mmCIF file of C-alpha atoms in Angstrom:
data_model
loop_
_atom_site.group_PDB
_atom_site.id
_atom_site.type_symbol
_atom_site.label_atom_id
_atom_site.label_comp_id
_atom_site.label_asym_id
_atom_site.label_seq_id
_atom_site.Cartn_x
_atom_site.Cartn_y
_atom_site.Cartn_z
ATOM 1 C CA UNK A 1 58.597 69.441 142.355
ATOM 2 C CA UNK A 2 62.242 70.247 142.728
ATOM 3 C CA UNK A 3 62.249 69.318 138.672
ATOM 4 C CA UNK A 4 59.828 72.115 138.053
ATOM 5 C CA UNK A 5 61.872 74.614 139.929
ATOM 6 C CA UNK A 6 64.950 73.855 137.736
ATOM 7 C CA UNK A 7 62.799 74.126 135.116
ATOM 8 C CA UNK A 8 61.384 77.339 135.944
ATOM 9 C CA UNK A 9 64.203 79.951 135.432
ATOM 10 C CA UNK A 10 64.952 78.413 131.774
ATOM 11 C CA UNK A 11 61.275 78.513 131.082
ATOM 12 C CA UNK A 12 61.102 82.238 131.946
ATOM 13 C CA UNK A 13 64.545 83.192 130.110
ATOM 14 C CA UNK A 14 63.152 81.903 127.189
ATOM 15 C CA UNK A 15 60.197 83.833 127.497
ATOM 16 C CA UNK A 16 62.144 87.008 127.791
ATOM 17 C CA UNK A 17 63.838 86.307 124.832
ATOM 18 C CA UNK A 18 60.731 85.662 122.553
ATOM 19 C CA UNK A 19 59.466 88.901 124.016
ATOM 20 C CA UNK A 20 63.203 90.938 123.345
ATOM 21 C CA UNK A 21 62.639 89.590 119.754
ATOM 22 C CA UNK A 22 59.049 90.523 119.222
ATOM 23 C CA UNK A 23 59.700 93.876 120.835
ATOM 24 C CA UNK A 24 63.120 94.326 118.276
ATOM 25 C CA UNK A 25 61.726 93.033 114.812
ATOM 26 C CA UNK A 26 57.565 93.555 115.568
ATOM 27 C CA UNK A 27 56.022 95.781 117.723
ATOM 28 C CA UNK A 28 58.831 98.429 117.918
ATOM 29 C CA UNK A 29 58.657 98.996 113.949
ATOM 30 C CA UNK A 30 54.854 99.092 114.102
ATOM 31 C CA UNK A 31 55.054 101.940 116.655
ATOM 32 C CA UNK A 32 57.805 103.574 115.197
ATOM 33 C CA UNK A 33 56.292 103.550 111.702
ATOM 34 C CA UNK A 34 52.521 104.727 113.212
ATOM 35 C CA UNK A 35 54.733 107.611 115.049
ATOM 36 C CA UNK A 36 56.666 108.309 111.556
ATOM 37 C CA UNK A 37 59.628 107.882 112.903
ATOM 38 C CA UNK A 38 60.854 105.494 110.358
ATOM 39 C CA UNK A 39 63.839 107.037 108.600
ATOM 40 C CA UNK A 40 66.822 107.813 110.989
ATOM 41 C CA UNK A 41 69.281 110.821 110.230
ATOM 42 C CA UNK A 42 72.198 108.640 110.659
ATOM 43 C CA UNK A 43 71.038 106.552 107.638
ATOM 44 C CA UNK A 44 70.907 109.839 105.277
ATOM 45 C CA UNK A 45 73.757 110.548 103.904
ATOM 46 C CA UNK A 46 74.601 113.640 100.841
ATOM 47 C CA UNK A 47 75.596 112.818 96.630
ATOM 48 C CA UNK A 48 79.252 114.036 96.683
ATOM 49 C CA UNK A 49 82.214 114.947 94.541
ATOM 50 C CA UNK A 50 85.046 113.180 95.129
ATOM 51 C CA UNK A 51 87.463 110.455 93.898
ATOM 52 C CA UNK A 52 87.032 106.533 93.163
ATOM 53 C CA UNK A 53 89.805 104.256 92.642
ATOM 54 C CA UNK A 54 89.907 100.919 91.733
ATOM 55 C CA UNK A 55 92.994 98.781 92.934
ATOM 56 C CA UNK A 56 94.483 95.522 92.354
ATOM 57 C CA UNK A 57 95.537 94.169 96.036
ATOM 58 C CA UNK A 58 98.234 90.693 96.783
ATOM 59 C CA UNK A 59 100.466 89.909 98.780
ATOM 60 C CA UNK A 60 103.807 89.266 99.025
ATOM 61 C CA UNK A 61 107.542 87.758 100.445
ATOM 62 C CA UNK A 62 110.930 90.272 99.827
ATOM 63 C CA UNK A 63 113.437 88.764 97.681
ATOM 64 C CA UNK A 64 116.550 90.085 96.282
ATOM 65 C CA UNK A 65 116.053 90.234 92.674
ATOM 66 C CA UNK A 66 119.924 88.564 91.890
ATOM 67 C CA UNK A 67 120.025 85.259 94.057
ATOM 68 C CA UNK A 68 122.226 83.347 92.470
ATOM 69 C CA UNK A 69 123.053 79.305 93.633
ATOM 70 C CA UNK A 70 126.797 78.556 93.480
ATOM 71 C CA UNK A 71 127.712 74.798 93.069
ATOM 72 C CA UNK A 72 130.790 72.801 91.831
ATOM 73 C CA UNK A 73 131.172 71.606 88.344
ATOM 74 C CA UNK A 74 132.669 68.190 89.227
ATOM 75 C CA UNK A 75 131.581 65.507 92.498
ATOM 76 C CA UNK A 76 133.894 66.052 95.423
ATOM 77 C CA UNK A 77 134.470 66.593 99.139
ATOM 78 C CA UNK A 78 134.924 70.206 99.972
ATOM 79 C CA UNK A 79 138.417 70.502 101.417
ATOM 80 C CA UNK A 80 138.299 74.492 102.129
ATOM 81 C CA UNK A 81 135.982 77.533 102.802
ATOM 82 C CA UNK A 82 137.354 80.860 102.284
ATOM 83 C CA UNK A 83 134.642 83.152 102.813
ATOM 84 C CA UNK A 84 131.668 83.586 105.450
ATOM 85 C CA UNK A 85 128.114 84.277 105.588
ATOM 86 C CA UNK A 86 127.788 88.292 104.814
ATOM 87 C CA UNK A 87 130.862 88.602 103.118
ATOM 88 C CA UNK A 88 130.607 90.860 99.866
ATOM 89 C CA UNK A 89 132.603 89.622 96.986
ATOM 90 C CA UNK A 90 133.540 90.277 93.482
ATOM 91 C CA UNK A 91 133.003 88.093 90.504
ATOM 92 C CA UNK A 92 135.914 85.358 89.837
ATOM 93 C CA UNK A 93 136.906 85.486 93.663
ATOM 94 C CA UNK A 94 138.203 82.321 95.079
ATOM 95 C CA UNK A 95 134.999 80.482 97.233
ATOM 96 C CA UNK A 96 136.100 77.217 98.508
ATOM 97 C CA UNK A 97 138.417 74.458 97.158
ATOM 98 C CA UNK A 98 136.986 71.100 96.416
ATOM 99 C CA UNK A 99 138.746 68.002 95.703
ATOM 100 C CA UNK A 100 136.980 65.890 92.893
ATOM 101 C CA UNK A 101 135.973 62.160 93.760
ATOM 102 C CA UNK A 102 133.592 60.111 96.247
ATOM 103 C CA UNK A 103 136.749 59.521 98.894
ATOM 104 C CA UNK A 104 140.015 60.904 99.655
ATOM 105 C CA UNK A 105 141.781 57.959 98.363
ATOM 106 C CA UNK A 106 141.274 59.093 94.809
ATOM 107 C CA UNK A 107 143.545 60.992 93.156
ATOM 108 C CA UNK A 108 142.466 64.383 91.435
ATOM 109 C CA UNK A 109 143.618 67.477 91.563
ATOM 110 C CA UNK A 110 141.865 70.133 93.608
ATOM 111 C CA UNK A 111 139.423 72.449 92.169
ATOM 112 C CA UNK A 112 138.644 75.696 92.592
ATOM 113 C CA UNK A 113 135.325 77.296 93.225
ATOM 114 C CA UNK A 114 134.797 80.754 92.294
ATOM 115 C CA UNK A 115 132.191 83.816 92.495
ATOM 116 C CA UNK A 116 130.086 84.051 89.126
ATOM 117 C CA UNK A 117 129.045 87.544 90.054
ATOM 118 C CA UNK A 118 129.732 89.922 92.793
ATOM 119 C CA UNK A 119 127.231 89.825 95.693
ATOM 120 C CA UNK A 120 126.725 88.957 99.502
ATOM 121 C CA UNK A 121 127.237 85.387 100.418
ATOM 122 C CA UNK A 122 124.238 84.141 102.224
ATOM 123 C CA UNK A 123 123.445 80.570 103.128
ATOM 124 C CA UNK A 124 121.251 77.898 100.763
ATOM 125 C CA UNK A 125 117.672 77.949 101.337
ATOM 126 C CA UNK A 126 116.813 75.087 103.737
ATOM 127 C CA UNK A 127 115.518 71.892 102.055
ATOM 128 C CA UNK A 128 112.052 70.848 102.964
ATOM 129 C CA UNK A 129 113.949 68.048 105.186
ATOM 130 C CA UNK A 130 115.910 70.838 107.208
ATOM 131 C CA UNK A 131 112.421 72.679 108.042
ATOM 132 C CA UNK A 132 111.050 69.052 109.540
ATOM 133 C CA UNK A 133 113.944 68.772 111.993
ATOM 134 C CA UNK A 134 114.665 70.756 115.451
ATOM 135 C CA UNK A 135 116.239 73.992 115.108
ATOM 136 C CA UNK A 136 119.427 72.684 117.198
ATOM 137 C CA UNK A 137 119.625 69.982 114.320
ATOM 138 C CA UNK A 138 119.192 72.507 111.337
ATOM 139 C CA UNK A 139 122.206 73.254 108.915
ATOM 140 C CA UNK A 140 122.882 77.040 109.959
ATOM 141 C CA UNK A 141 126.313 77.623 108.390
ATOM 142 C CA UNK A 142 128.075 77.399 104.970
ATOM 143 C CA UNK A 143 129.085 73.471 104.263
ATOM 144 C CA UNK A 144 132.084 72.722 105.880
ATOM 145 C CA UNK A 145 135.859 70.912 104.776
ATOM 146 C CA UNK A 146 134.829 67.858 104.428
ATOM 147 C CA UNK A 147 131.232 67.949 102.803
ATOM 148 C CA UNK A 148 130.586 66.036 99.644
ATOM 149 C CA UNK A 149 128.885 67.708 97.367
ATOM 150 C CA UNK A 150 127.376 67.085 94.483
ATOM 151 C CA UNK A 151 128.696 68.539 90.900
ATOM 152 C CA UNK A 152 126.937 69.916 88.535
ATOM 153 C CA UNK A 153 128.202 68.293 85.624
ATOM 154 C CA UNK A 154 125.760 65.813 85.296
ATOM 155 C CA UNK A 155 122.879 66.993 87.023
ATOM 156 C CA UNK A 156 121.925 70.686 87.724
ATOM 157 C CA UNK A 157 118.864 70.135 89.411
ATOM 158 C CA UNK A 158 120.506 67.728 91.571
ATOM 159 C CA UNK A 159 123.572 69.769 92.154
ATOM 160 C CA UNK A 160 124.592 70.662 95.979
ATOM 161 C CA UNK A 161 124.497 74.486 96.695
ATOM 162 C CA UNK A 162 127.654 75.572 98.179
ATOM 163 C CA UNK A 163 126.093 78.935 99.182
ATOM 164 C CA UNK A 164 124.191 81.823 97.385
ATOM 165 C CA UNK A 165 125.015 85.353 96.118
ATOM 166 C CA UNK A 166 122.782 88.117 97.282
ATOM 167 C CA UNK A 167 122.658 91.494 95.700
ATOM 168 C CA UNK A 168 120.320 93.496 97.610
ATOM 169 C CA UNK A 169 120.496 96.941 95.862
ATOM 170 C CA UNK A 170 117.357 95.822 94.014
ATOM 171 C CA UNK A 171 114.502 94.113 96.204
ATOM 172 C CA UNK A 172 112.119 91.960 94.046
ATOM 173 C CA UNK A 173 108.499 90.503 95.139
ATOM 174 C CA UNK A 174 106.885 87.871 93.238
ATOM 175 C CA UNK A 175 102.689 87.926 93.366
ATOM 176 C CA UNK A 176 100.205 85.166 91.739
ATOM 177 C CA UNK A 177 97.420 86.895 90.620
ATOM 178 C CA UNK A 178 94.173 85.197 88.580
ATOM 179 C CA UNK A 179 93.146 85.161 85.233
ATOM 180 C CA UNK A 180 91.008 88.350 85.517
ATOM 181 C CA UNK A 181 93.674 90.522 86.972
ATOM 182 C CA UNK A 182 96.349 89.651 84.864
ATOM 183 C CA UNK A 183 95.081 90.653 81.693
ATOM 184 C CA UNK A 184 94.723 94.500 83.487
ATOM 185 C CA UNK A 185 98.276 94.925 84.497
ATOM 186 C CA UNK A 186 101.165 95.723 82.467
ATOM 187 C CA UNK A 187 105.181 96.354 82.911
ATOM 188 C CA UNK A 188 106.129 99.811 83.578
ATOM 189 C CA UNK A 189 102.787 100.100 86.404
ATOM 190 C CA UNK A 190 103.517 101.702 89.662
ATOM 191 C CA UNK A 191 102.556 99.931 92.889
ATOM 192 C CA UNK A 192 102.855 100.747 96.405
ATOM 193 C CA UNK A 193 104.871 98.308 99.011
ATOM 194 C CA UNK A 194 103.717 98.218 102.466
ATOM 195 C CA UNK A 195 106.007 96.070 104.671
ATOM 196 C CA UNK A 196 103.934 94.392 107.465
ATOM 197 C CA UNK A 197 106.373 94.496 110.182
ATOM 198 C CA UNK A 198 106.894 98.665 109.986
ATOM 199 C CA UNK A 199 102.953 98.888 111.036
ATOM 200 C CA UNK A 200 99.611 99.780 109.103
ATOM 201 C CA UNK A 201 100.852 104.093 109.729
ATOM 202 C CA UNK A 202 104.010 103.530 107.512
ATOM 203 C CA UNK A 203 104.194 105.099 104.617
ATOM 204 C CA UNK A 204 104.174 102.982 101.546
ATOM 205 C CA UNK A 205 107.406 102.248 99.441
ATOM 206 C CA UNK A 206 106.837 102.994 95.328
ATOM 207 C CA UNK A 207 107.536 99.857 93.133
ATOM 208 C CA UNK A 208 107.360 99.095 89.776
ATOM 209 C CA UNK A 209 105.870 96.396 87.760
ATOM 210 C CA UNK A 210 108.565 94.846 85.969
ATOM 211 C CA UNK A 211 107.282 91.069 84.495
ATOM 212 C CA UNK A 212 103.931 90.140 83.666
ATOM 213 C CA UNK A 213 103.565 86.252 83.132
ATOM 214 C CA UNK A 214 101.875 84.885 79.805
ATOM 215 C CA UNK A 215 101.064 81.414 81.120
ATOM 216 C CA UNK A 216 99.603 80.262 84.437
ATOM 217 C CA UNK A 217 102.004 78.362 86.525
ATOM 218 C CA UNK A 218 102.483 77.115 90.525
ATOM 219 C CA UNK A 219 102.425 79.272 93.165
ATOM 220 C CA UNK A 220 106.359 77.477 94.286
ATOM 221 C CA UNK A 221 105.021 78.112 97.911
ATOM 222 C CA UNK A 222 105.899 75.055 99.752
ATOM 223 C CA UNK A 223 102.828 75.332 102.202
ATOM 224 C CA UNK A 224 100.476 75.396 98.932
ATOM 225 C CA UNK A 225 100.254 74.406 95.710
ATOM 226 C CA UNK A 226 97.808 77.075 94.399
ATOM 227 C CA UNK A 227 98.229 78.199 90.835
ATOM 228 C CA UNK A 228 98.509 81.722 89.065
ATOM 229 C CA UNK A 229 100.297 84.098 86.635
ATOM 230 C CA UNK A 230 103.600 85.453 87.984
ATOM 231 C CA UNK A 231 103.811 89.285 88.595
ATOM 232 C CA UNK A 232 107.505 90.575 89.597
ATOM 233 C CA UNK A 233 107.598 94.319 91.680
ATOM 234 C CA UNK A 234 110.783 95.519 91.899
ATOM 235 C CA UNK A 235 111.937 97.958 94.707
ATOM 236 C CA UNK A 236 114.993 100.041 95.055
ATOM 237 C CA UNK A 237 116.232 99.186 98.341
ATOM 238 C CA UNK A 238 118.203 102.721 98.316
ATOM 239 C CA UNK A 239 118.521 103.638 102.132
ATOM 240 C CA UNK A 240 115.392 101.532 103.674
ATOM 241 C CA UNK A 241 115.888 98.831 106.517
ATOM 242 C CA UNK A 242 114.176 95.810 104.359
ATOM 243 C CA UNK A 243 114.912 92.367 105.143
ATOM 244 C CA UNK A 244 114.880 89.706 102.883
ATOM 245 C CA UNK A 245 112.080 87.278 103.834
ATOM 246 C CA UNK A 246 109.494 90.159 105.174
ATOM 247 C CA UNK A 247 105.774 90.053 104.340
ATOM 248 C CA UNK A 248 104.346 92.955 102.438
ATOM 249 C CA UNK A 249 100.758 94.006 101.198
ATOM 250 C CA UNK A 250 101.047 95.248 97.736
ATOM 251 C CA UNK A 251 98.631 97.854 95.498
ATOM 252 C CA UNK A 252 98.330 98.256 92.195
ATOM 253 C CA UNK A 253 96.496 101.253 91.211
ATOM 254 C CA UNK A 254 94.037 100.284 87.926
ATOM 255 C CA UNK A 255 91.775 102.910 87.364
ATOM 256 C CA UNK A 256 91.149 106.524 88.941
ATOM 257 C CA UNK A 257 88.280 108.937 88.597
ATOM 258 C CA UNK A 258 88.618 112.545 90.475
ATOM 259 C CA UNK A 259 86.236 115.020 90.719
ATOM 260 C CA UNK A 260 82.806 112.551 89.759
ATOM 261 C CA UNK A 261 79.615 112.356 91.857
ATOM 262 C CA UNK A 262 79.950 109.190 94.690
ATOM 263 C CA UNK A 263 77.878 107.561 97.044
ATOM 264 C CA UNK A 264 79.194 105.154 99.851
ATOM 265 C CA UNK A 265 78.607 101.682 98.020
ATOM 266 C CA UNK A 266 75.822 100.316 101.040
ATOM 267 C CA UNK A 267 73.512 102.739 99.631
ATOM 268 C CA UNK A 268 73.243 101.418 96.047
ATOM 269 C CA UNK A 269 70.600 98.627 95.648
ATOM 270 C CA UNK A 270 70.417 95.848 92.457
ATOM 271 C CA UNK A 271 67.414 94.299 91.285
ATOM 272 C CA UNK A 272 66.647 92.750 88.050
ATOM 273 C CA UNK A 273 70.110 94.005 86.605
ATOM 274 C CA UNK A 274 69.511 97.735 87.403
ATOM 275 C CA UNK A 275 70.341 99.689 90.027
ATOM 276 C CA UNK A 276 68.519 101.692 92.294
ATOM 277 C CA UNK A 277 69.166 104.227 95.170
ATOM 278 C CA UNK A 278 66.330 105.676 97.958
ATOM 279 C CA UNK A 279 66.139 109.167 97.260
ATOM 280 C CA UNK A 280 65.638 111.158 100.562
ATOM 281 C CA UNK A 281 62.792 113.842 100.049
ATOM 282 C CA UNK A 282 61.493 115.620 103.289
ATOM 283 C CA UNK A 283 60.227 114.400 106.634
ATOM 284 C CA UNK A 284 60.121 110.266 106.223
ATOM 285 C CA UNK A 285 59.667 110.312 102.732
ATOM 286 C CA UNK A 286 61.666 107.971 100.385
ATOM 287 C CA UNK A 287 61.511 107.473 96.614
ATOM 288 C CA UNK A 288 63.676 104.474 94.568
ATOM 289 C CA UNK A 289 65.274 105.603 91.869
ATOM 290 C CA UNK A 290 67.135 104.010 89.350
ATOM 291 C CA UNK A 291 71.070 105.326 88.589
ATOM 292 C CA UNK A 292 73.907 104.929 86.314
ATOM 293 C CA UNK A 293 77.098 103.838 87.666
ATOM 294 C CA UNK A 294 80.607 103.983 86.402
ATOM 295 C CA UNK A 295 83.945 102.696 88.672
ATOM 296 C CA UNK A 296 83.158 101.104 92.054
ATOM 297 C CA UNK A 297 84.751 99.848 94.750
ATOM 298 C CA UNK A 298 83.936 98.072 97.695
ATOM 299 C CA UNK A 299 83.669 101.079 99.760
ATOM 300 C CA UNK A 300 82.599 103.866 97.189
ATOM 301 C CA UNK A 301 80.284 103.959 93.681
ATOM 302 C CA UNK A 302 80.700 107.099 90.577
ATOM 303 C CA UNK A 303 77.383 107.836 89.886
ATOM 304 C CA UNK A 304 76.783 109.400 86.264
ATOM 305 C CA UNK A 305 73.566 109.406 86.317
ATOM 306 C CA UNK A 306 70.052 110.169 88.238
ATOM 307 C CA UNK A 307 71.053 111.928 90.963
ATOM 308 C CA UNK A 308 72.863 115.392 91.313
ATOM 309 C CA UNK A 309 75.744 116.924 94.105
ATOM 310 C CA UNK A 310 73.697 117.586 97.194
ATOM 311 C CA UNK A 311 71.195 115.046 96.634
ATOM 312 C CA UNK A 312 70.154 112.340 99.811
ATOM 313 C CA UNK A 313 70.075 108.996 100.082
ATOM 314 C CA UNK A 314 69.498 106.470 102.203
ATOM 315 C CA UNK A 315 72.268 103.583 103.445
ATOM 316 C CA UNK A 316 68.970 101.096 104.172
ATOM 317 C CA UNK A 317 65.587 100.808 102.480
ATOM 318 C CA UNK A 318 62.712 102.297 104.036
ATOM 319 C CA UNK A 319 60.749 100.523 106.485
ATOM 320 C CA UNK A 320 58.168 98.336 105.013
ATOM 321 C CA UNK A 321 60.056 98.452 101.648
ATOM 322 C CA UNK A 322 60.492 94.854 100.109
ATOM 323 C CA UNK A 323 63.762 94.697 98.610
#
């Protein structure tokens, strides 16, 4: 007995819900659709003029478009620094000092290390063994008197960077983009730059297209490996606050038609290759009709033909109508 009355609550719950659902998807249609109330105003909506544009959307990190790596041409151990981090300098300016050789007990003379080009002096990029350890163990300084680093003489790959040189007058963002949209874009393209961090209500920077990649290649993300064709945007930095490092969205306008007849996209049906739209006539009357489309996008459709401005259509298909 006390089984059964445990058993008796769930028993009726599930009861209610079998009767919710036949109520919601059965006998609520039936009545509606015997009282003709079948098609909803909220589901009619008007064939209007306006504009459809068809976008190419990525995303992307803020670089500075000169980020050069400055190493030593011979092996040694750094014996000075004479700059900072954030220190601007000019080409053939006097780095750090580095005497050649694996120990102090050999005798070379020093060598100078100077600026290649003028720019900010900013810190290597941390190697994927600096992002494993603790922050309080990171490297977060220029090398120090006393470092050895490694020359580029023999290796460049393998060559130690002493530090970088940042210009930032010119931002650049790099975007990996598929097959299919790289063969619509083109150098010289506008695109807009939203930075993530200034909020969805800021306005948008203008960039330019500025490379287009001819052969697929890795993403260089070190969280991924995904493939894709390099596209470079390049944005003034002028004025704005942009950091180096920031996330942005970026759009790439493709194709723009003003002035055509539109739909919202939800109310275009396919079938069989051709498209088809519910026609709103009077009362709860409905009648599928087949369009012509031109550009769509995932919110709005041109229509060019079978329908005219002021027409009404409906966002579902009529009750009862098999689709």
């Amino acid at each position: 007995a006390p089984a059964m009355m445990r058993r008796g609550p769930s028993i009726l719950l599930a009861a209610a819900a079998c009767l919710a659902a036949l109520w919601v998807w059965s006998i609520r249609p039936l009545i509606n659709r015997l009282k003709g109330d079948v098609i909803l105003p909220e589901d009619i909506v008007s064939v209007q003029r306006g504009t459809v544009e068809v976008s190419l959307k990525g995303q992307g990190t803020v670089m500075a478009k000169q980020d050069v790596k400055v190493t030593s041409k011979p092996s040694g151990i750094l014996q000075a620094v004479y700059v900072k981090e954030g220190d601007v300098v000019k080409k053939g300016q006097k780095l750090g000092l580095l005497k050649p050789g694996r120990n102090e007990f050999e005798d070379f003379k020093p060598v100078v290390i100077y600026a290649p080009v003028d720019g900010t002096v900013v810190k290597c990029h941390a190697d994927s063994q600096d992002y494993e350890r603790d922050l309080s163990e990171r490297n977060l300084s220029l090398p120090r008197p006393g470092t050895f680093l490694e020359g580029s003489y023999d290796n460049t790959e393998n060559a130690t960077c002493f530090l970088r040189l940042v210009n930032t007058d010119t931002l650049v963002i790099p975007l990996y983009v598929t097959e299919m949209q790289v063969l619509q874009l083109k150098k010289g393209m506008p695109a807009e730059v939203e930075v993530v961090s200034l909020g969805s209500d800021a306005e948008p920077f203008p960039g330019t297209i500025t490379y287009v990649s001819s052969q697929i290649e890795k993403s260089g993300d070190r969280w991924s490996d995904s493939k894709g064709f390099l596209v470079l945007v390049e944005l003034p930095r002028a004025d704005r606050n942009i950091l180096l490092g920031v996330n942005t969205n970026i759009t790439v306008p493709l194709q723009k038609r003003e002035d055509v007849l539109t739909i919202p996209a939800s109310a275009l049906f396919e079938k069989n290759g051709k498209s088809y739209v519910f026609k709103y006539i009077r009362g709860n009357e409905a009648t599928r009709t087949e369009v012509s489309t031109g550009l769509a996008n995932d919110t709005t459709v041109e229509i060019t033909g079978g329908l005219q401005e002021n027409d009404q259509v409906l966002l579902a298909p009529p009750y009862g109508e098999a689709w």
